[in-house]
mmCIF file of C-alpha atoms in Angstrom:
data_model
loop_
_atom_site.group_PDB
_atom_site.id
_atom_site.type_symbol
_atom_site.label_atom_id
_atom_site.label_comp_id
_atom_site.label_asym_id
_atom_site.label_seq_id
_atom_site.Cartn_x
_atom_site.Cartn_y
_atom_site.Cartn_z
ATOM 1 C CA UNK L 1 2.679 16.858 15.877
ATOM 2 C CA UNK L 2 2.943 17.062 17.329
ATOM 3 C CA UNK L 3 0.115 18.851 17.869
ATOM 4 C CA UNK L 4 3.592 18.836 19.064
ATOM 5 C CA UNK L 5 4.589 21.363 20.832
ATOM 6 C CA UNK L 6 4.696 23.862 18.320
ATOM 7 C CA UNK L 7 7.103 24.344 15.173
ATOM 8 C CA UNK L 8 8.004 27.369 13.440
ATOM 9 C CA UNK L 9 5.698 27.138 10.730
ATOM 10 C CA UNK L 10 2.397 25.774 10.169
ATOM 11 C CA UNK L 11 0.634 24.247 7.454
ATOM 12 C CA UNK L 12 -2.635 23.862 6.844
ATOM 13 C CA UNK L 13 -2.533 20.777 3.575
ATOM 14 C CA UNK L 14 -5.707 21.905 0.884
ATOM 15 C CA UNK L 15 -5.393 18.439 -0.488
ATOM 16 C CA UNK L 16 -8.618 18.317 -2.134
ATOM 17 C CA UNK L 17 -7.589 14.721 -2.345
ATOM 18 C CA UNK L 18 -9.818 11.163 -1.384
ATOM 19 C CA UNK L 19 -8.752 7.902 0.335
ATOM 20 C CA UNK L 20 -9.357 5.391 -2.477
ATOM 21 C CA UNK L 21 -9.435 1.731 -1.481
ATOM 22 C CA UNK L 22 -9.040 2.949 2.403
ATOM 23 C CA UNK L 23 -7.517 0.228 4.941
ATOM 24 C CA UNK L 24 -6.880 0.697 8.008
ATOM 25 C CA UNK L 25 -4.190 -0.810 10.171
ATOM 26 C CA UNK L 26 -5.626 -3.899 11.343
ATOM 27 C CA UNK L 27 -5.907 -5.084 7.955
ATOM 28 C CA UNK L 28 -9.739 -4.392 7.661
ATOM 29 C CA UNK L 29 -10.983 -2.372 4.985
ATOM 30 C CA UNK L 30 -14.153 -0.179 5.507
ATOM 31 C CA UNK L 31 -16.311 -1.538 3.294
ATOM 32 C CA UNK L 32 -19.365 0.346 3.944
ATOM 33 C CA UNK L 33 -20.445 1.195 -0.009
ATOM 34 C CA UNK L 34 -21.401 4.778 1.298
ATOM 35 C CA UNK L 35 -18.275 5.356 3.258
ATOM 36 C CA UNK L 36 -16.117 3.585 0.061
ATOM 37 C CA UNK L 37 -18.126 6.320 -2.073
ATOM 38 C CA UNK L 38 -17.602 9.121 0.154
ATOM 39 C CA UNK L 39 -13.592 8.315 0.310
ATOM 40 C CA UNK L 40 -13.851 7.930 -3.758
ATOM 41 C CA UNK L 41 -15.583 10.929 -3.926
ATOM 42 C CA UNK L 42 -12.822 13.467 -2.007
ATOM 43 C CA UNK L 43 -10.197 11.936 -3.925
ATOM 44 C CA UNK L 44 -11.696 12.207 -7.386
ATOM 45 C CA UNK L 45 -12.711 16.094 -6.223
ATOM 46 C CA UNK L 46 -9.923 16.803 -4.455
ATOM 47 C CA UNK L 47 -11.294 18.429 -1.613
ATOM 48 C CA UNK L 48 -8.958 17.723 1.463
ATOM 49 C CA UNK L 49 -7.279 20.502 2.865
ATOM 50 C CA UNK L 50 -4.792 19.611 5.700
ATOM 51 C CA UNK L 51 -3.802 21.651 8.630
ATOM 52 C CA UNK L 52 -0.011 21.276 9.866
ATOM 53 C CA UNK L 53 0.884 23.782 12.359
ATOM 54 C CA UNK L 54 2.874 22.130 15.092
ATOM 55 C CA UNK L 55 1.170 24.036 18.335
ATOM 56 C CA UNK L 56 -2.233 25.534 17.709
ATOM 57 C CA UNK L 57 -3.558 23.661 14.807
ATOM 58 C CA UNK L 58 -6.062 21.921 16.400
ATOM 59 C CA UNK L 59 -7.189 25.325 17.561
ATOM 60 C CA UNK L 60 -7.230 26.872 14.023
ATOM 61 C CA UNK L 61 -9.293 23.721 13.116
ATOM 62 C CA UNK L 62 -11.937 24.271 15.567
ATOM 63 C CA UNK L 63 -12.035 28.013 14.487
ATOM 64 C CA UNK L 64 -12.599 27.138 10.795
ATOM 65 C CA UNK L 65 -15.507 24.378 12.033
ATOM 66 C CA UNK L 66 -17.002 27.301 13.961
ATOM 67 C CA UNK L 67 -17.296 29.260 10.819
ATOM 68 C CA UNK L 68 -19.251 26.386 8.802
ATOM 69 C CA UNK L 69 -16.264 25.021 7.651
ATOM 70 C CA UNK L 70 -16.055 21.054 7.195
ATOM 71 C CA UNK L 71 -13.604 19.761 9.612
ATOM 72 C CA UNK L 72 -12.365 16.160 10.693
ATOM 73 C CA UNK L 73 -10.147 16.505 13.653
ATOM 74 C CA UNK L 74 -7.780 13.234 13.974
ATOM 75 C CA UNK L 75 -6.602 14.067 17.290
ATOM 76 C CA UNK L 76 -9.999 14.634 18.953
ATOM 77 C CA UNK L 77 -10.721 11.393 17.940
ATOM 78 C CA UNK L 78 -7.328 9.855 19.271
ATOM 79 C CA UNK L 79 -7.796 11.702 22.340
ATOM 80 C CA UNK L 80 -3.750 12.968 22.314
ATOM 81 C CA UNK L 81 -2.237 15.467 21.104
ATOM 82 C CA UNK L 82 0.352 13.860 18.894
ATOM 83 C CA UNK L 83 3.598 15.039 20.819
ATOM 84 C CA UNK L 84 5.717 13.750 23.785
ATOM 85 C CA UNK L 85 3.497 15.553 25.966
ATOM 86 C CA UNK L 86 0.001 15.314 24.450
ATOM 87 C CA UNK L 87 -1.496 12.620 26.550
ATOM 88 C CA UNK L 88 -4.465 14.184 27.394
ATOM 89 C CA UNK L 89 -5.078 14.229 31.786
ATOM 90 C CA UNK L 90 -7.447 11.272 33.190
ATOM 91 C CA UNK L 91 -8.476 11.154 29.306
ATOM 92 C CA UNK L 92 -7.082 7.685 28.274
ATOM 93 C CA UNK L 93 -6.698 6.956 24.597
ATOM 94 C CA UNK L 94 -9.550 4.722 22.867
ATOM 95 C CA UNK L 95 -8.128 1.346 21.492
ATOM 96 C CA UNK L 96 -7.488 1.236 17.452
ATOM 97 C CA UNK L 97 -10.337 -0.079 16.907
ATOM 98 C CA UNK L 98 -12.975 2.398 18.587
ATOM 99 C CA UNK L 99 -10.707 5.183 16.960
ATOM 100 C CA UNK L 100 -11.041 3.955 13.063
ATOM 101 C CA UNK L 101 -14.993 3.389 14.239
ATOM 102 C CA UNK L 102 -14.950 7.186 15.306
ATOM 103 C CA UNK L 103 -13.272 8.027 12.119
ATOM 104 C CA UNK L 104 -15.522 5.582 9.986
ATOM 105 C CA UNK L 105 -18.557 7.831 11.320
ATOM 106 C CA UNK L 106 -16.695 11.022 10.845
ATOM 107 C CA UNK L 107 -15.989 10.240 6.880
ATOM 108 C CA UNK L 108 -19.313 9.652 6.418
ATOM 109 C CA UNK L 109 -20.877 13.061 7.193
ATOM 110 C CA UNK L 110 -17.857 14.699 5.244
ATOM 111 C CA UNK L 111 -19.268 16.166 1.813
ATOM 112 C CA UNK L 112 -16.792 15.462 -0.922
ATOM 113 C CA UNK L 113 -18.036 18.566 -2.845
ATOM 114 C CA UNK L 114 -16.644 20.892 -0.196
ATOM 115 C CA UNK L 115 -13.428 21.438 1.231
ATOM 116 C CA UNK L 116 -12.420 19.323 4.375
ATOM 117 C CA UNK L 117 -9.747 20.811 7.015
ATOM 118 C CA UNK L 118 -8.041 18.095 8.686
ATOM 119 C CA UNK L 119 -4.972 18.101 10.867
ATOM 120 C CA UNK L 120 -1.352 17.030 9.469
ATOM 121 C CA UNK L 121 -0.321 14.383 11.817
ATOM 122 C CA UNK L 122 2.668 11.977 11.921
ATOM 123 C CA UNK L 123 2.155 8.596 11.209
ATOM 124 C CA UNK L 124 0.602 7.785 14.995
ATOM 125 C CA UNK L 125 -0.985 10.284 17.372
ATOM 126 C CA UNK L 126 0.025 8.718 20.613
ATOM 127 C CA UNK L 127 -0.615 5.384 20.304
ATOM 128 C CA UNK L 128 -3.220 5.157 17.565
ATOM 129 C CA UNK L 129 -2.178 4.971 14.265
ATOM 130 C CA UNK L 130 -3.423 6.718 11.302
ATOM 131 C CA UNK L 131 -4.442 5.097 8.375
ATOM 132 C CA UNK L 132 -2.149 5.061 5.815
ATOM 133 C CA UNK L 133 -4.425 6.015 2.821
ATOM 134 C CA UNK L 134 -5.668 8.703 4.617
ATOM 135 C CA UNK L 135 -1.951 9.817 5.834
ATOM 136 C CA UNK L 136 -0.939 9.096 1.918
ATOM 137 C CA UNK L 137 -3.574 11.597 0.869
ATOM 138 C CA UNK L 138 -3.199 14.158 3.688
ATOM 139 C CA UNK L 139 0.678 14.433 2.326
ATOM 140 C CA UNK L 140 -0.068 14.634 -0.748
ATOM 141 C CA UNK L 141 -2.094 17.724 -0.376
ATOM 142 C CA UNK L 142 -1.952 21.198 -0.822
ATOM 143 C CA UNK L 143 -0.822 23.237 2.001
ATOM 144 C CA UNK L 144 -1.471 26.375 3.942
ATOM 145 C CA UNK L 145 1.532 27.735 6.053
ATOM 146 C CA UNK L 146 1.059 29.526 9.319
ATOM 147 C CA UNK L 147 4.135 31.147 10.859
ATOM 148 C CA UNK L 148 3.686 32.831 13.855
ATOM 149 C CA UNK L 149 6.343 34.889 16.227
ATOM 150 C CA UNK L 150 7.798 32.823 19.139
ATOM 151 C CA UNK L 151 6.478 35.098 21.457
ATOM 152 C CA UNK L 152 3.182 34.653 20.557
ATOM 153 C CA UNK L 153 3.756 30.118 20.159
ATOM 154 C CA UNK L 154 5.296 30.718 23.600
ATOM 155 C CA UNK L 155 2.474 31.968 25.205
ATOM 156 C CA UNK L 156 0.346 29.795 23.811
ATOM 157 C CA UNK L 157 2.204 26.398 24.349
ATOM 158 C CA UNK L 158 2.078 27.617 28.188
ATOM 159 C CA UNK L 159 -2.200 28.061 28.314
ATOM 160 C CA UNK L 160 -2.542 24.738 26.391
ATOM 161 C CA UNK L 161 -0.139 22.503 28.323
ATOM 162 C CA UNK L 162 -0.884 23.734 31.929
ATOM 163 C CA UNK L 163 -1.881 20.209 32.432
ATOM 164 C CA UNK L 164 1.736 19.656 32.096
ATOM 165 C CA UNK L 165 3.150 22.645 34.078
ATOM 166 C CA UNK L 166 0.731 21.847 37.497
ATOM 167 C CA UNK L 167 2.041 17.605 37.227
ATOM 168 C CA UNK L 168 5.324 18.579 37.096
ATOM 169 C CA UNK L 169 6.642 14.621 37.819
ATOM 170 C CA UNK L 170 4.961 13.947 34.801
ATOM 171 C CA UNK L 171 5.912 16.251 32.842
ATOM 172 C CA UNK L 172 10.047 15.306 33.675
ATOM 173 C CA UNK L 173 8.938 11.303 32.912
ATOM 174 C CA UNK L 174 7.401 12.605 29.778
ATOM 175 C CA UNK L 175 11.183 14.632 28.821
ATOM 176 C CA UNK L 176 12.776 11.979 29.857
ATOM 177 C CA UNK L 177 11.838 10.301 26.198
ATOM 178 C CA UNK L 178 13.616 12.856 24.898
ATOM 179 C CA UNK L 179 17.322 11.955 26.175
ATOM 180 C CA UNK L 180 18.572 10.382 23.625
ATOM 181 C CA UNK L 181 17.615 12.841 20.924
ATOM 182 C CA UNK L 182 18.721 16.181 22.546
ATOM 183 C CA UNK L 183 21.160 14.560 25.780
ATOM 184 C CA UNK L 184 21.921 14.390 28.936
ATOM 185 C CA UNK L 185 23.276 17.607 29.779
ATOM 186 C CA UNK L 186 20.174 19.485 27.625
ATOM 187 C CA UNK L 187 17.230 17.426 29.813
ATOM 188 C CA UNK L 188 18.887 17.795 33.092
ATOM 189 C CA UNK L 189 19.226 21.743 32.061
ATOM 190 C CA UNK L 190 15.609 21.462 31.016
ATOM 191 C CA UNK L 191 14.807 19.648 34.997
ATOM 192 C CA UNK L 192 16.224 22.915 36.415
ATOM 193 C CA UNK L 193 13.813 25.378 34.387
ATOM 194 C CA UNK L 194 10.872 22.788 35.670
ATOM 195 C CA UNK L 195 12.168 22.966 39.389
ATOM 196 C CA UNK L 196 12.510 26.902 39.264
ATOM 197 C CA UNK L 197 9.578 27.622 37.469
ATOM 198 C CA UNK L 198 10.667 29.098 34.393
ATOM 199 C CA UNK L 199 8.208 28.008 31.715
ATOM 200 C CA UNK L 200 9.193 30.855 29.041
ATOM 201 C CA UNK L 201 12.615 29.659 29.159
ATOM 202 C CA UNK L 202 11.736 25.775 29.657
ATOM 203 C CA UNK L 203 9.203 26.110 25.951
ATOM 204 C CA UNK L 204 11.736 28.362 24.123
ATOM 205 C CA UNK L 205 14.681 25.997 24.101
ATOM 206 C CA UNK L 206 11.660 22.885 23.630
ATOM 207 C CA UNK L 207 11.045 24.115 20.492
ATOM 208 C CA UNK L 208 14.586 25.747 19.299
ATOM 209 C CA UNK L 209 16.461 22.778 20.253
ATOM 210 C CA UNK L 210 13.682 20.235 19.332
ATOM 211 C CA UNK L 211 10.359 20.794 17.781
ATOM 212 C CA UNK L 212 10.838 23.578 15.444
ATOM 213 C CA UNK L 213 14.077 21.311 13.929
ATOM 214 C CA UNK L 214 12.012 17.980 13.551
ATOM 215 C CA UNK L 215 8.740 19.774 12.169
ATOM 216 C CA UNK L 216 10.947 21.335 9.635
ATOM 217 C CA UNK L 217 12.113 17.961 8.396
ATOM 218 C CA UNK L 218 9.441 16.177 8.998
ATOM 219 C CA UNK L 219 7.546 18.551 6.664
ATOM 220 C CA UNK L 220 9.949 19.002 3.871
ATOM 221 C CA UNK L 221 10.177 15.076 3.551
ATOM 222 C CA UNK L 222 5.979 14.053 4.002
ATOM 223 C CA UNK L 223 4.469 16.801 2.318
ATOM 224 C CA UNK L 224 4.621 17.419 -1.051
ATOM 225 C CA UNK L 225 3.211 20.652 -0.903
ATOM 226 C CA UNK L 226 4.477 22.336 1.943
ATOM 227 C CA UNK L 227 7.302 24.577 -0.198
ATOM 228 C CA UNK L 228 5.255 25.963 -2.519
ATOM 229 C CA UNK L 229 2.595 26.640 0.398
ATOM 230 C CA UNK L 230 -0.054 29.856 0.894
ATOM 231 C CA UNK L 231 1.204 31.535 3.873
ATOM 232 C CA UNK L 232 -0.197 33.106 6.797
ATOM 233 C CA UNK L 233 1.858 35.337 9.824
ATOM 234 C CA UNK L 234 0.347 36.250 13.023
ATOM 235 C CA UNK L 235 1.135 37.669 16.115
ATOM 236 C CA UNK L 236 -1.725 36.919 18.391
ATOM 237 C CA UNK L 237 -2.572 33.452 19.180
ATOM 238 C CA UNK L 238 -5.739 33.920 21.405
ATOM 239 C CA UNK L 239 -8.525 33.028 20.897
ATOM 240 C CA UNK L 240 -9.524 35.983 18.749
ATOM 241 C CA UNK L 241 -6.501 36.048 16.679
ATOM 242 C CA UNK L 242 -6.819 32.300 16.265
ATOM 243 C CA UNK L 243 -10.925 32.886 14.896
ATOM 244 C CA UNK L 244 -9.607 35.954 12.969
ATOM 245 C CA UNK L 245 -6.993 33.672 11.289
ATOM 246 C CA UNK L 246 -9.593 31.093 10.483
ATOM 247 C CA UNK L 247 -11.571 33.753 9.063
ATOM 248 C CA UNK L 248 -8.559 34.739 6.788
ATOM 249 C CA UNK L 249 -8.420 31.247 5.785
ATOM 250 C CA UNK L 250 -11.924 31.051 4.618
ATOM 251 C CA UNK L 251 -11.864 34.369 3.049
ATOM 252 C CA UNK L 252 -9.180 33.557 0.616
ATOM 253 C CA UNK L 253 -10.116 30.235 0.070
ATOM 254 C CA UNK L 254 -13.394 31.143 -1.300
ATOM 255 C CA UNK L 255 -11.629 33.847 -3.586
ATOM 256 C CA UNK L 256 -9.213 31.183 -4.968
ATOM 257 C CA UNK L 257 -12.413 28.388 -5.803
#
């Protein structure tokens, strides 16, 4: 994303699909014959499902690992959230090299014979970048679509950024990235919301005039099966309509296997 401030729609990728031959950026390969297996093993079986709703998919994610479901959750690992303003507070990122150790250990409790929820992520999440077998696979998935109201992304983008809303200096150096993409006269508009307080308004034109434009893009492009996508609608992203979702997840996944 983001983990990106939230798009529109969400997808959730059920790419039963492996990482064969898995490198990782630095030009190493993981060559651990149990980890090689494991990645041989998804992709044969298919069993990667991939998770790409823009704000609160890293909460749906923890909701389906609650429920027993097999999760690997990129941008836990990455500590960021994948968007301009998902640098996690005194949490600094890990270099590349602890993060593909972290995600060497994570493949390697992962059952191939079951399905695995993961995140859809860009090609970096902050500054870490993902490997590209694993990003190859993740887009070539199936996926599951989440649409919820703006009301409901609204709220929610304002609980899980407050980090954001009490530093407001950082929060205008983080905008200030933006400028180029959306303009002067849009971020200075978008200083004034900041200044006066006026989050509602400050989130809703974030993700009409940004977010929700690239996400649609950047979906329609990367994954392959993002039109033809199970969808989900909701209302209520709390906590309890975010497990209730999960559990609507689970339920038809198990009546599709």
């Amino acid at each position: 994303w983001i983990a990106q401030i939230v798009a529109a729609k969400g997808v959730i990728t059920n790419s039963r699909s492996p990482l064969v031959n898995y490198r990782i950026y630095s030009g190493n390969t993981i060559g651990v014959p149990s980890v090689k297996r494991k990645i041989q093993n998804i992709k044969r079986n298919r069993r990667m499902m991939t998770i790409q709703f823009n704000s609160f998919k890293t909460d749906i994610l923890n909701a389906l690992g609650k429920l027993g479901a097999q999760i690997l959750d990129l941008e836990k690992l990455a500590a960021h959230k994948g968007s301009v303003l998902g640098q996690l507070p005194n949490h600094p990122q890990p270099s590349q090299k602890r993060f593909e150790s972290l995600l060497h250990k994570e493949l390697e409790r992962l059952d191939p014979l079951h399905t695995i929820y993961v995140e859809a992520e860009s090609k970096k999440i902050g500054q870490i970048q993902v490997p590209e077998t694993l990003l190859m696979i993740m887009r070539q998935s199936p996926c599951l679509k989440i649409e919820a109201t703006l009301e409901a992304r609204i709220e929610f983008l304002q609980r899980d950024y407050r980090y954001m809303i009490e530093d407001q200096k950082q929060l205008k150096q983080q905008l200030q990235f933006l400028k180029e993409i959306v303009g002067k006269e849009t971020l200075e508009s978008w200083n004034e919301f900041i200044e006066q307080g006026l989050w509602s308004q400050l989130v809703t034109e974030l993700l009409e005039k940004h977010y929700d434009r690239l996400y649609k893009r950047s979906q329609h492009s990367n994954y392959a099966g993002y039109a033809n996508s199970t969808c989900y609608t909701t209302d209520d992203l709390s906590e309890a309509g975010i497990e209730q979702l999960a559990h609507q997840i689970i339920d038809k996944e198990k009546r599709l296997a």
